[in-house]
mmCIF file of C-alpha atoms and ligand atoms in Angstrom:
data_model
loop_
_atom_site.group_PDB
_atom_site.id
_atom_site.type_symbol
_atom_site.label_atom_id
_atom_site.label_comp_id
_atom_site.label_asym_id
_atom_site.label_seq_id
_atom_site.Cartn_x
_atom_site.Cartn_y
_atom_site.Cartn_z
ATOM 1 C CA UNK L 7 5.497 15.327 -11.366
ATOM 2 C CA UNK L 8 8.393 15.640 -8.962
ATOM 3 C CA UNK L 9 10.297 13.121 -8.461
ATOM 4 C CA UNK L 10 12.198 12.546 -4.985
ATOM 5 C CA UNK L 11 14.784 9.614 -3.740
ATOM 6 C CA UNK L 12 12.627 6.663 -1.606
ATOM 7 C CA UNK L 13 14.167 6.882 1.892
ATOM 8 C CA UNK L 14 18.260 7.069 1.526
ATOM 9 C CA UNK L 15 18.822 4.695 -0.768
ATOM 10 C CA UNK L 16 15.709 3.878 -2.751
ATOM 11 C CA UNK L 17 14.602 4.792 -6.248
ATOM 12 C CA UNK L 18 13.600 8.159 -7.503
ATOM 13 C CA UNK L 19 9.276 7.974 -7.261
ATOM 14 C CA UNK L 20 6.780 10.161 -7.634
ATOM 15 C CA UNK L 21 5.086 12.028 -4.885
ATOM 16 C CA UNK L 22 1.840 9.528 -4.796
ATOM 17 C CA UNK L 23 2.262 5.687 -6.178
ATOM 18 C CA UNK L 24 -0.641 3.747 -7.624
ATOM 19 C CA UNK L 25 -1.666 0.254 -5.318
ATOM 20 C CA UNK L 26 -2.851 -2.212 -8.194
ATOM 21 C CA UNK L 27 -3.991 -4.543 -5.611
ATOM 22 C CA UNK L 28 -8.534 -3.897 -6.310
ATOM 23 C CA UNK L 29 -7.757 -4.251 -9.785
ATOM 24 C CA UNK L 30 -7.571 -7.299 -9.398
ATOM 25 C CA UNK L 31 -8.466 -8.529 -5.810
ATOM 26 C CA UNK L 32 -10.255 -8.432 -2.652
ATOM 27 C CA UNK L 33 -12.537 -5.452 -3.143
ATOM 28 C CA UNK L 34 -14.723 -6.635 -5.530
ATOM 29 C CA UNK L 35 -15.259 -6.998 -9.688
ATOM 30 C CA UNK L 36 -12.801 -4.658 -11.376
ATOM 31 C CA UNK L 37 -12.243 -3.681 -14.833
ATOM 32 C CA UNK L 38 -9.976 -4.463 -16.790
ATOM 33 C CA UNK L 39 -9.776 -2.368 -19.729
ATOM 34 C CA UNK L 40 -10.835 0.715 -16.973
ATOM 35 C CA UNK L 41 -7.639 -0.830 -14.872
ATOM 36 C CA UNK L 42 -5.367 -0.587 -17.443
ATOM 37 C CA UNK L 43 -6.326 2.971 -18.590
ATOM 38 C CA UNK L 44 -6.085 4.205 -15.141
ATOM 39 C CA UNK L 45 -2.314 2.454 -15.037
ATOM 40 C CA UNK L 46 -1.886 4.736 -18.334
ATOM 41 C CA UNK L 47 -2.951 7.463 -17.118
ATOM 42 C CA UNK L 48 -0.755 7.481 -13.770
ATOM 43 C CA UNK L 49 2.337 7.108 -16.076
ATOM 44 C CA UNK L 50 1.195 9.845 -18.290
ATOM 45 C CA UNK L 51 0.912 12.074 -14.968
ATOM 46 C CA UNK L 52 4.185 11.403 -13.806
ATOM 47 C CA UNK L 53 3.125 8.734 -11.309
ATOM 48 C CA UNK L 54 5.824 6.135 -11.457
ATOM 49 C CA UNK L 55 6.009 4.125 -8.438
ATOM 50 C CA UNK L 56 3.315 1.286 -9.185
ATOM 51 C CA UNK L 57 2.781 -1.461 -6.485
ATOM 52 C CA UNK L 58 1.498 -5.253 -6.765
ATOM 53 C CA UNK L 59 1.955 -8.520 -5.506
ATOM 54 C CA UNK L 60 2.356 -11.766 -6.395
ATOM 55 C CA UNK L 61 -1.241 -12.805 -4.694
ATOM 56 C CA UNK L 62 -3.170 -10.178 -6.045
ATOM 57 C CA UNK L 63 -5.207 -12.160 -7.828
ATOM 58 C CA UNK L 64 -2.500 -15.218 -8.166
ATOM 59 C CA UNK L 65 -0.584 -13.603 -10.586
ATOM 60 C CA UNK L 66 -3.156 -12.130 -12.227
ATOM 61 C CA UNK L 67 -2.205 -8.498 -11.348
ATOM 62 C CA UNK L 68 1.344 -8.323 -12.650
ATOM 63 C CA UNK L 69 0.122 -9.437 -16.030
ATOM 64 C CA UNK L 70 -2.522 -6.733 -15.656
ATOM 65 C CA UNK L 71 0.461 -4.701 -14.768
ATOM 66 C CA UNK L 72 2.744 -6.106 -17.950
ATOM 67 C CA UNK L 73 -0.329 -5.433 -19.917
ATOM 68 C CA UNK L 74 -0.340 -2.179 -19.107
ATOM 69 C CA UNK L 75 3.473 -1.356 -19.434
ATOM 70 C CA UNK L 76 3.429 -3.149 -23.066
ATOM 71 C CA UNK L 77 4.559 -0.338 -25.311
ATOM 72 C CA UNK L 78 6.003 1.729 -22.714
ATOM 73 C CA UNK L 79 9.761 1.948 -21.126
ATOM 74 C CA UNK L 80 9.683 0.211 -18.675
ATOM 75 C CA UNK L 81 12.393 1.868 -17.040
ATOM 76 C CA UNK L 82 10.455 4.950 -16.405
ATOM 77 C CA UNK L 83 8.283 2.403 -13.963
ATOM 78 C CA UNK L 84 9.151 1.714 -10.313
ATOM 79 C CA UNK L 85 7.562 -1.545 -9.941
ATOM 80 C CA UNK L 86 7.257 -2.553 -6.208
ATOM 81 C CA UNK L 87 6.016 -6.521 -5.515
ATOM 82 C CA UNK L 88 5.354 -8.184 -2.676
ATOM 83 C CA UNK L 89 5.450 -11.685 -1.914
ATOM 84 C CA UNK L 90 5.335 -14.550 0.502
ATOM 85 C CA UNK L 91 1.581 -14.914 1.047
ATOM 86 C CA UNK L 92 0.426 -18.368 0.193
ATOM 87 C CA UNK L 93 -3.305 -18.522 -1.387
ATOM 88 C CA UNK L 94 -5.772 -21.664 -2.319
ATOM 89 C CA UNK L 95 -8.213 -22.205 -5.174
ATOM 90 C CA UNK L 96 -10.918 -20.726 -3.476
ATOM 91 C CA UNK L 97 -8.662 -17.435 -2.539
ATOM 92 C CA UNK L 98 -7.984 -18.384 0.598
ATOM 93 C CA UNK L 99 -4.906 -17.360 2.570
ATOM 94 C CA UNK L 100 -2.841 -20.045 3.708
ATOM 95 C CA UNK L 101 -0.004 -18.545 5.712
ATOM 96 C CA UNK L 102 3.399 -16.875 4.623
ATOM 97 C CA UNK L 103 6.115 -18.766 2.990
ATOM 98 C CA UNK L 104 10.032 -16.942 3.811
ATOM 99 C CA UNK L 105 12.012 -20.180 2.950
ATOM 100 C CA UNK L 106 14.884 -18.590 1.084
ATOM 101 C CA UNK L 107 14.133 -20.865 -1.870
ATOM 102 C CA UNK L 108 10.892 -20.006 -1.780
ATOM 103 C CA UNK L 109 11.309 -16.855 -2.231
ATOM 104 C CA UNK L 110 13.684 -17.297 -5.338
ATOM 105 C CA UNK L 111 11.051 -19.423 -6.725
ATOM 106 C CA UNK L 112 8.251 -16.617 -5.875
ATOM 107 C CA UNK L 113 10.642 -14.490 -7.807
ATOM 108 C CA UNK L 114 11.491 -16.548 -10.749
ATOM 109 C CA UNK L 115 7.351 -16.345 -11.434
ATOM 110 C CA UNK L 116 7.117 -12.960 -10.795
ATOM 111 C CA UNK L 117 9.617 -11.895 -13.064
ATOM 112 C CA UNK L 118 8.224 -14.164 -15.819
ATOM 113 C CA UNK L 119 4.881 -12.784 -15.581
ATOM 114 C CA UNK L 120 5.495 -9.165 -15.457
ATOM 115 C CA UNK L 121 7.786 -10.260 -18.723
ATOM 116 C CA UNK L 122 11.147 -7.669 -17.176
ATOM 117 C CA UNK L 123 14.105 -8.977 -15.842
ATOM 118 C CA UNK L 124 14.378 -6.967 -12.538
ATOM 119 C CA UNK L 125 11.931 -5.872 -9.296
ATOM 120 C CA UNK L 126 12.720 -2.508 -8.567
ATOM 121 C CA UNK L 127 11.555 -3.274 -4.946
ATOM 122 C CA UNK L 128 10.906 -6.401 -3.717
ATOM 123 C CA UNK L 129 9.211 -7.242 -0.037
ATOM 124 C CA UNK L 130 7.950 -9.467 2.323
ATOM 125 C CA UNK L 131 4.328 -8.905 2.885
ATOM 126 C CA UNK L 132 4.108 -10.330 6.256
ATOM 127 C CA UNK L 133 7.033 -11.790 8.435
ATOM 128 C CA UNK L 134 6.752 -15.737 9.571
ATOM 129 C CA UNK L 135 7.783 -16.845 13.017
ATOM 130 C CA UNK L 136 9.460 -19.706 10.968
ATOM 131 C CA UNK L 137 12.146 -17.403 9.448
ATOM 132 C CA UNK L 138 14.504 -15.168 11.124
ATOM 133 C CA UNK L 139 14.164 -11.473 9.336
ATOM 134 C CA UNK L 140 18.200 -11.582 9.108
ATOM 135 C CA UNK L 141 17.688 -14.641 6.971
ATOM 136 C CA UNK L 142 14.758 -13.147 4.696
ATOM 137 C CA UNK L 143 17.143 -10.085 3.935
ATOM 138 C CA UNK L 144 19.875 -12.141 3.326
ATOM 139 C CA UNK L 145 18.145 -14.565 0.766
ATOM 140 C CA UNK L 146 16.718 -10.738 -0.528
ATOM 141 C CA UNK L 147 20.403 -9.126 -0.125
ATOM 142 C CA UNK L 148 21.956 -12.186 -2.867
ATOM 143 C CA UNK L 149 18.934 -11.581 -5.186
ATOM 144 C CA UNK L 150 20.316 -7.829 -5.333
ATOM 145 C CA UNK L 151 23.829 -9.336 -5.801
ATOM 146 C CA UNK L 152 22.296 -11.300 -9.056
ATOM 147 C CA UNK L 153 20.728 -8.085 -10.265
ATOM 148 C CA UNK L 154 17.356 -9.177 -10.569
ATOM 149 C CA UNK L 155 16.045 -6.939 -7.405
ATOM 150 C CA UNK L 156 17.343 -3.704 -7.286
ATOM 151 C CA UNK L 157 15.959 -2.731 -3.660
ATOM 152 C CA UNK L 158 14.821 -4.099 -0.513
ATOM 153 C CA UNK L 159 11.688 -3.234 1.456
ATOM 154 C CA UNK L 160 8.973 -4.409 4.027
ATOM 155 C CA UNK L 161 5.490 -4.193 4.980
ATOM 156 C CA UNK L 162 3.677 -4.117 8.475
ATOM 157 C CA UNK L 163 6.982 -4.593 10.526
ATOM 158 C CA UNK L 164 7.398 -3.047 13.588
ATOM 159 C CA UNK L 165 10.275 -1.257 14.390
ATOM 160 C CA UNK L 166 12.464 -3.535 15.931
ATOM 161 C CA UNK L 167 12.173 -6.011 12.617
ATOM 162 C CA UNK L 168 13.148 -2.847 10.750
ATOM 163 C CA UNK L 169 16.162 -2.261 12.742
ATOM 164 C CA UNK L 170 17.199 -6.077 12.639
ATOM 165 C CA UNK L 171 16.438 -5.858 8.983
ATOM 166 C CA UNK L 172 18.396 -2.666 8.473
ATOM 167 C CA UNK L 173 21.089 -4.267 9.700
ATOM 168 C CA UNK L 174 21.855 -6.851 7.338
ATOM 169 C CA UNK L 175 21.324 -4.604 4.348
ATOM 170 C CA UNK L 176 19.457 -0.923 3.779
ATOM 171 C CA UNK L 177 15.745 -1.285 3.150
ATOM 172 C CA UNK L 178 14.564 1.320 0.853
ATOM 173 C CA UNK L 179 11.068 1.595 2.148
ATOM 174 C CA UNK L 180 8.276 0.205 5.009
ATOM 175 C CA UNK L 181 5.040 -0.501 3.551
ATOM 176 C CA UNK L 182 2.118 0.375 6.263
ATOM 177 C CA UNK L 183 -0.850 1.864 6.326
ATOM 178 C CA UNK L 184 -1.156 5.144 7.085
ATOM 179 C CA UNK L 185 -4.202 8.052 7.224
ATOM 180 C CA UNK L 186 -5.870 10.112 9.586
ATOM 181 C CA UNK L 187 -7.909 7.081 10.739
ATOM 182 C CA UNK L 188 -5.005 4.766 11.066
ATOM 183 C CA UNK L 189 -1.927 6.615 12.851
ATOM 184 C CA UNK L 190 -0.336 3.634 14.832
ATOM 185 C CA UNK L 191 3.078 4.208 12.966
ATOM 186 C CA UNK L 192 3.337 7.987 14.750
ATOM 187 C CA UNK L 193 4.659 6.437 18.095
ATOM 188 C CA UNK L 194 7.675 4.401 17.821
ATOM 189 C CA UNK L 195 7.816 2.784 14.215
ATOM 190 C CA UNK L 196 7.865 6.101 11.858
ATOM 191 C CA UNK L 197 10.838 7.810 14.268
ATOM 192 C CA UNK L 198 12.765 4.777 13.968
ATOM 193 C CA UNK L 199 12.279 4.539 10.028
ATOM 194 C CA UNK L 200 13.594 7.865 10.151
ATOM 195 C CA UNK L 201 16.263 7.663 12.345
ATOM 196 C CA UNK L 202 17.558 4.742 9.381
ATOM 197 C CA UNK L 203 16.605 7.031 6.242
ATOM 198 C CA UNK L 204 13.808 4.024 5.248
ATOM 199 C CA UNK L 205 10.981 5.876 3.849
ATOM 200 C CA UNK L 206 7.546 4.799 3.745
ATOM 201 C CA UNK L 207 4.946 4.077 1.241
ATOM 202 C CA UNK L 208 1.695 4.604 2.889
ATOM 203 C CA UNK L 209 -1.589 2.201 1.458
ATOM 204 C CA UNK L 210 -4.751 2.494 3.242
ATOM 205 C CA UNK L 211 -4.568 6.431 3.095
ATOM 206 C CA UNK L 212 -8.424 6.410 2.368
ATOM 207 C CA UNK L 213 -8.870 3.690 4.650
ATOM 208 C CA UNK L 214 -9.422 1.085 1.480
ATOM 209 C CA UNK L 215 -12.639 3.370 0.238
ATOM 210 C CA UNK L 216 -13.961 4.167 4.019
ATOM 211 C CA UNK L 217 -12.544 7.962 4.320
ATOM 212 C CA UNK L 218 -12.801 8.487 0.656
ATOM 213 C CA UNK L 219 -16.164 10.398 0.677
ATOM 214 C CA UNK L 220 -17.721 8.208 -1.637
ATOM 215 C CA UNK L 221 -18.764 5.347 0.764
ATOM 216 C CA UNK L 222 -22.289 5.226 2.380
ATOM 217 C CA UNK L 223 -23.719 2.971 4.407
ATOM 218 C CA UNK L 224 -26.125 1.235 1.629
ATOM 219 C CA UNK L 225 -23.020 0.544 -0.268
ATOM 220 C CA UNK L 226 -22.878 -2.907 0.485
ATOM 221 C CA UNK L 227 -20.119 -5.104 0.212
ATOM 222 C CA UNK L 228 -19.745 -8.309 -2.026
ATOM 223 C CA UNK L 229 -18.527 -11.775 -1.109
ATOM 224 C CA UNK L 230 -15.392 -11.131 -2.550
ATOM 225 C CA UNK L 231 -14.983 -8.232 -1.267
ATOM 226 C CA UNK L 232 -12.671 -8.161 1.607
ATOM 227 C CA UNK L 233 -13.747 -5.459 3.623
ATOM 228 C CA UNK L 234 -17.131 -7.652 4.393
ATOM 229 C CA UNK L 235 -14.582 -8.614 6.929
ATOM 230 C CA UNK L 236 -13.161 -5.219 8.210
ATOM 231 C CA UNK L 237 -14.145 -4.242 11.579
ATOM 232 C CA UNK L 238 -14.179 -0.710 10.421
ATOM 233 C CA UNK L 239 -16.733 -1.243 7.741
ATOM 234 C CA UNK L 240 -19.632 -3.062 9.635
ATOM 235 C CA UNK L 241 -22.078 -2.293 12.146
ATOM 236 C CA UNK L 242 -22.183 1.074 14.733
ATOM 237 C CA UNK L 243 -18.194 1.165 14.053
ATOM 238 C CA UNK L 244 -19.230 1.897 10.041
ATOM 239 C CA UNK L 245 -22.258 4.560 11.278
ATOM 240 C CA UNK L 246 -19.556 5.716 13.736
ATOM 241 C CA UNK L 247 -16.482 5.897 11.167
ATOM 242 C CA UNK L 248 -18.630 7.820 8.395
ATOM 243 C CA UNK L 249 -19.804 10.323 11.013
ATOM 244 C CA UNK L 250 -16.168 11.358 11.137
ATOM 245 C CA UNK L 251 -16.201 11.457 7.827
ATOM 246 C CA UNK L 252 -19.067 13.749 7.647
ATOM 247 C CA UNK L 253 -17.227 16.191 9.843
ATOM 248 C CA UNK L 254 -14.230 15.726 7.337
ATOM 249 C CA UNK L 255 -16.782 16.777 4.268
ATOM 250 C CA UNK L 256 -17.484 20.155 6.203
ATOM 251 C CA UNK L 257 -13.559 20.776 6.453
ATOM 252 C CA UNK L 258 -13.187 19.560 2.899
ATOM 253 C CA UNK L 259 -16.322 21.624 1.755
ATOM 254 C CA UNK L 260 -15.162 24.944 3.180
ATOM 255 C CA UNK L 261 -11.528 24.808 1.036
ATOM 256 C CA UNK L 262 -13.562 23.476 -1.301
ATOM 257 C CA UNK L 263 -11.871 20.575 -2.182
ATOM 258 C CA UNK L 264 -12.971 16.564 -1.494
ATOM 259 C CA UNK L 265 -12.795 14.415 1.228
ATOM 260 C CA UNK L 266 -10.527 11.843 -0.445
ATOM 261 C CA UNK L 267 -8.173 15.137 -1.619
ATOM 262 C CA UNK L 268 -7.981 16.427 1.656
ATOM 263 C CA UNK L 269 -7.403 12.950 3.099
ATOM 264 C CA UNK L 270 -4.441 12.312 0.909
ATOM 265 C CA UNK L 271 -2.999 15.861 1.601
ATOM 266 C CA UNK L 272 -2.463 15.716 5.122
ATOM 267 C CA UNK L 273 -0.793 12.143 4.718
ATOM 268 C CA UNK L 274 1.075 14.006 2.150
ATOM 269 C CA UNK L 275 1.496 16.629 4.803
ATOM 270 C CA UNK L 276 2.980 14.462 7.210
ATOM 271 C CA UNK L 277 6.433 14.810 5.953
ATOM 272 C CA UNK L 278 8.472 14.331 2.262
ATOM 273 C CA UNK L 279 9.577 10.865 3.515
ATOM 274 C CA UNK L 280 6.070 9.416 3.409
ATOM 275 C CA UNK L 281 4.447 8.368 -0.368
ATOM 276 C CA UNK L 282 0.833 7.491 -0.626
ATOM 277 C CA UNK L 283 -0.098 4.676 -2.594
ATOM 278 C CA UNK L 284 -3.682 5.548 -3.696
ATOM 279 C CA UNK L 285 -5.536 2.485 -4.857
ATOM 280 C CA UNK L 286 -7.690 4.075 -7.649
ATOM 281 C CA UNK L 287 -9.222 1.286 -9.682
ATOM 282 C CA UNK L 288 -10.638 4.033 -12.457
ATOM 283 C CA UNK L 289 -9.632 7.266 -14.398
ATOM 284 C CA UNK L 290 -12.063 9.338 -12.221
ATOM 285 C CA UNK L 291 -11.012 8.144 -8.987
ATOM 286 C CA UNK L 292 -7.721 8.763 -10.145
ATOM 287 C CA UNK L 293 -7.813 12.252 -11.400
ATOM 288 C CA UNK L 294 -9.238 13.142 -7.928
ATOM 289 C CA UNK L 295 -6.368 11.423 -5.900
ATOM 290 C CA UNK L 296 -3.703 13.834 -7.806
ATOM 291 C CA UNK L 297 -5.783 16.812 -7.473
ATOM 292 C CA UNK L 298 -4.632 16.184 -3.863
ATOM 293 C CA UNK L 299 -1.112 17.524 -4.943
ATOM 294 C CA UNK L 300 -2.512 20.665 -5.257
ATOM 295 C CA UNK L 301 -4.214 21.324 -2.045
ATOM 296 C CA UNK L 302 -1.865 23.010 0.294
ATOM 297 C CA UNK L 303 -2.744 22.597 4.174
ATOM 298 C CA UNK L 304 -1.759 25.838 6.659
ATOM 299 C CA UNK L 305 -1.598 25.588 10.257
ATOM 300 C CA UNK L 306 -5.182 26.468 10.198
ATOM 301 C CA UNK L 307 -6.644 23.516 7.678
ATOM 302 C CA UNK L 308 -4.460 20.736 9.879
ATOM 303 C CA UNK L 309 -6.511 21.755 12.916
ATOM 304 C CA UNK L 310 -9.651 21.602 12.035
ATOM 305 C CA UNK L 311 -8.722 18.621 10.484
ATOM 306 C CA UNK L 312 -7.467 17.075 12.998
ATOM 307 C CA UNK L 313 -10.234 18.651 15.391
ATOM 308 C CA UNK L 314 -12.911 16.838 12.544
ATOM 309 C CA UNK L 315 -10.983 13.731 13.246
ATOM 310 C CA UNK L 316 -9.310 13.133 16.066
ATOM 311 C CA UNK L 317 -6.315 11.086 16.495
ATOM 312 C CA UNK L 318 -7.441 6.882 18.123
ATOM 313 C CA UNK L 319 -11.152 8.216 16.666
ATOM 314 C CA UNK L 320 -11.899 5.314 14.409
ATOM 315 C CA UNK L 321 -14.094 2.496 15.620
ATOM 316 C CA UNK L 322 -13.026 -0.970 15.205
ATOM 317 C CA UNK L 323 -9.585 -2.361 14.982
ATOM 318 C CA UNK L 324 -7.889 -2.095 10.716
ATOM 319 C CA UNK L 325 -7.700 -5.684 10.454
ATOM 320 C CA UNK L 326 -9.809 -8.798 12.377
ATOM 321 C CA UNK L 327 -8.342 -10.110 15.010
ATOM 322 C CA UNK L 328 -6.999 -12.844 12.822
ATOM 323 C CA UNK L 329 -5.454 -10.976 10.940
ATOM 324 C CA UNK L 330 -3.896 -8.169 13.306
ATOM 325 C CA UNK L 331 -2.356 -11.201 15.195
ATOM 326 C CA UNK L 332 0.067 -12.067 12.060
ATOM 327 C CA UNK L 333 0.842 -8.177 11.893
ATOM 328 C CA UNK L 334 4.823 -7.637 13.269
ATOM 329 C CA UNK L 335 3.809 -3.749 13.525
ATOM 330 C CA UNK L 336 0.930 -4.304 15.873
ATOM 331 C CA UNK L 337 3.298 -6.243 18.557
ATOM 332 C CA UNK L 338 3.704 -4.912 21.703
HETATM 333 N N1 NAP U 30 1.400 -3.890 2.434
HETATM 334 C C1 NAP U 30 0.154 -4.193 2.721
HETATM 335 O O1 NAP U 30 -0.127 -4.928 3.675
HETATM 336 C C2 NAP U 30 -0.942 -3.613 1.880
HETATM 337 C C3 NAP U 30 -2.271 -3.797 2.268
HETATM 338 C C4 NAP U 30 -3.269 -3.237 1.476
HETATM 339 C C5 NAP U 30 -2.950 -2.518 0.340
HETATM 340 N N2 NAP U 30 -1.645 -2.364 -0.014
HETATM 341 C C6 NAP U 30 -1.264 -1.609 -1.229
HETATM 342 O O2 NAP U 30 -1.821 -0.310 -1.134
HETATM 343 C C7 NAP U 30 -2.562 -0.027 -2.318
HETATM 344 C C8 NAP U 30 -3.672 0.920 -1.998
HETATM 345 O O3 NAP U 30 -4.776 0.197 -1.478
HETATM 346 P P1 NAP U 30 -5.688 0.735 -0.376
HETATM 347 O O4 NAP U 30 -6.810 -0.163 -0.185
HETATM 348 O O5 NAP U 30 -4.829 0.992 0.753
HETATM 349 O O6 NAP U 30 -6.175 2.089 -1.085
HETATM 350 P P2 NAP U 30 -7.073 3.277 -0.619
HETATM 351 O O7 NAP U 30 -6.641 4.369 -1.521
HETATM 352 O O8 NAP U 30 -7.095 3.478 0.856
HETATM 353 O O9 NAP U 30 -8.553 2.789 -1.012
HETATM 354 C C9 NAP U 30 -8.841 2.423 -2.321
HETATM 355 C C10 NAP U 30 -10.338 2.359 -2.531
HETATM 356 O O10 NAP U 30 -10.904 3.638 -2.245
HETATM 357 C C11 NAP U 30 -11.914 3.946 -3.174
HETATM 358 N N3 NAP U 30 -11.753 5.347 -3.627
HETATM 359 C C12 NAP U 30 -12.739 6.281 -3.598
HETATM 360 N N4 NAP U 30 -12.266 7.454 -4.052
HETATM 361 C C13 NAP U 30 -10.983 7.264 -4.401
HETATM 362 C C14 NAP U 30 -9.997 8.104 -4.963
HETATM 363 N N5 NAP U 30 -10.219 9.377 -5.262
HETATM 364 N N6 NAP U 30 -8.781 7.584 -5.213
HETATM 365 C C15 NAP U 30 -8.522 6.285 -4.923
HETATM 366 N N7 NAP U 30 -9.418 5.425 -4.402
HETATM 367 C C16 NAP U 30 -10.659 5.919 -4.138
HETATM 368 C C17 NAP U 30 -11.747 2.983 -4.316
HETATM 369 O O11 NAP U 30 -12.952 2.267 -4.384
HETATM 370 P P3 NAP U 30 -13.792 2.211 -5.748
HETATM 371 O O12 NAP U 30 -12.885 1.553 -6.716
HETATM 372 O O13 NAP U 30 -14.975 1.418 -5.387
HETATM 373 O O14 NAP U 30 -14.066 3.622 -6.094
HETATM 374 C C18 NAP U 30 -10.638 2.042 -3.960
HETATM 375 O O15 NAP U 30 -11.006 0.693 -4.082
HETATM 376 C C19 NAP U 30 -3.031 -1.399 -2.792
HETATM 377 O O16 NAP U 30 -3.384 -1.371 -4.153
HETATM 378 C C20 NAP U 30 -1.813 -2.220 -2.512
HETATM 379 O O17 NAP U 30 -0.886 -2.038 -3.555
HETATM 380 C C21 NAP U 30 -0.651 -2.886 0.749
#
């Protein structure tokens, strides 16, 4: 697979990255034999940009991920982690932790566990109104000085946090989410990351499962599954999102190709700076994701794409309100 630099600065990755995140959290029993094939077979496609963090499962998804990389070079992986999130027993979320010696002991664990003595990106998951961003970067900017983080990025800022950040030392890439459901980023917040050369890695391109074509409204949702608590998946706004859907299928049908395929194409689409981080949990869901790679979209396929799914369509916010309130990138 191609290869192509992250933003400016940032590594060489592959034209989709794999989210590890369901393999081991908040959507739900996973599998772990079936997680660690599907890691195996994104590295054997020439998928190298592989994303955790810390939480996912409190810890327990960068040993999945040094499981997986056991055997391999690991310098053929771009492993991106986030951090800061603080969780309970239970798998509750208590907050955000920036302190910088928090942060160097968030690292210290994180290194341990995925057994390598470098990040290749390391991030932020949310800001906290109890750290300046200058000061996160900087505490970030001396762990690049001691060689055990090789780049910088973020997730959900908005893009005056991204030009503060930017400031005090390049940031390689904005994690946000991104698809034709969720295109908040268009406005004000993708310009600016590419007035700066940051480049983006784009999760939610399927809309966690919603957009993917394989989600019905019988599916049901677990207790630990976190999109019980998504506005988009309950409710008229789930009858309402998977009608758009359906139009999608008809779009999808008639190039004969899938609704997650053509989903991932047009965020693919949207420009060379953007990388999708597909958050397939199994081989199958996998092998459909890069099929994606293949479907080219002319002038034509966009519009009825688009025309299938409008821009602002979706019902329901992408987070509860809770939740959208500790989001930088949703601030006015
Ligand atoms: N920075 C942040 O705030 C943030 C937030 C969320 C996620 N992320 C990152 O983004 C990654 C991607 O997660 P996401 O939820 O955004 O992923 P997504 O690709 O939008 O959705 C993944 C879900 O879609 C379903 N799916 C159905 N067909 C699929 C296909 N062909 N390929 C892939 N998935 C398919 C899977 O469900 P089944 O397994 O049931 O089939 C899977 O659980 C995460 O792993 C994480 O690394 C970052």
């Amino acid at each position: 697979m191609d290869t192509r630099t992250l933003g400016t600065i940032g590594p060489a990755v592959s034209r989709l990255g794999l989210g590890l995140m369901g393999m081991s959290d908040l959507y739900g029993a996973a599998d772990e034999a079936e997680s660690i094939a599907t890691i195996h077979a994104a590295l054997d496609a020439g998928l190298n940009l592989l994303d955790t963090g810390d939480f996912y499962g409190m810890g327990h998804n960068e040993m999945l991920l040094r499981d997986a990389l056991r055997g391999r070079n690991r310098d053929n992986a771009v492993i991106s982690v986030k951090f800061g999130a603080l969780r309970d027993a239970e798998g509750g979320w208590n907050g955000t932790d920036l302190r910088p010696a928090a942060i160097k002991n968030f690292l210290a664990y994180t290194l341990r566990r995925l057994g390598t003595d470098h990040v290749d990106i390391y991030r932020p998951a949310r800001m906290s109104s109890d750290v300046p961003v200058e000061d996160v970067v900087g505490t970030l900017a001396d762990l690049v000085t001691a060689g055990h983080v090789r780049h910088i990025g973020l997730s959900e800022v908005g893009a005056e946090t991204l030009r503060r950040a930017h400031a005090v030392h390049p940031i390689a890439d904005l994690q946000i989410e991104y698809s034709l459901i969720s295109r908040g980023i268009e406005t004000e917040i993708l310009p600016v990351a590419r007035e700066l050369g940051v480049g983006v890695t784009a999760y939610g391109v399927l809309s966690r499962g919603l957009i993917s074509g394989h989600w019905t409204a019988g599916r049901g949702t677990g207790p630990t599954d976190f999109r019980t608590h998504l506005p988009r998946f309950t409710g008229e706004n789930l009858e309402r999102n998977l009608a758009l859907v359906d139009a999608l299928r008809k779009v999808a049908e008639a190039k004969g190709v899938t609704v997650a395929q053509i989903a991932i194409a047009w965020v693919l689409s949207r420009g060379e700076d953007i990388v999708p981080l597909i958050g397939a949990r199994r081989r199958d869901r996998l092998a459909e994701a890069l099929g994606a790679l293949e479907v080219g979209l002319g002038a034509d396929d966009l519009a009825a794409i688009e025309a299938a799914v409008p821009a602002g369509a979706a019902a329901g916010s992408r987070y509860d309100e809770a939740q959208m309130a500790h989001l930088d990138s949703e601030r006015a």
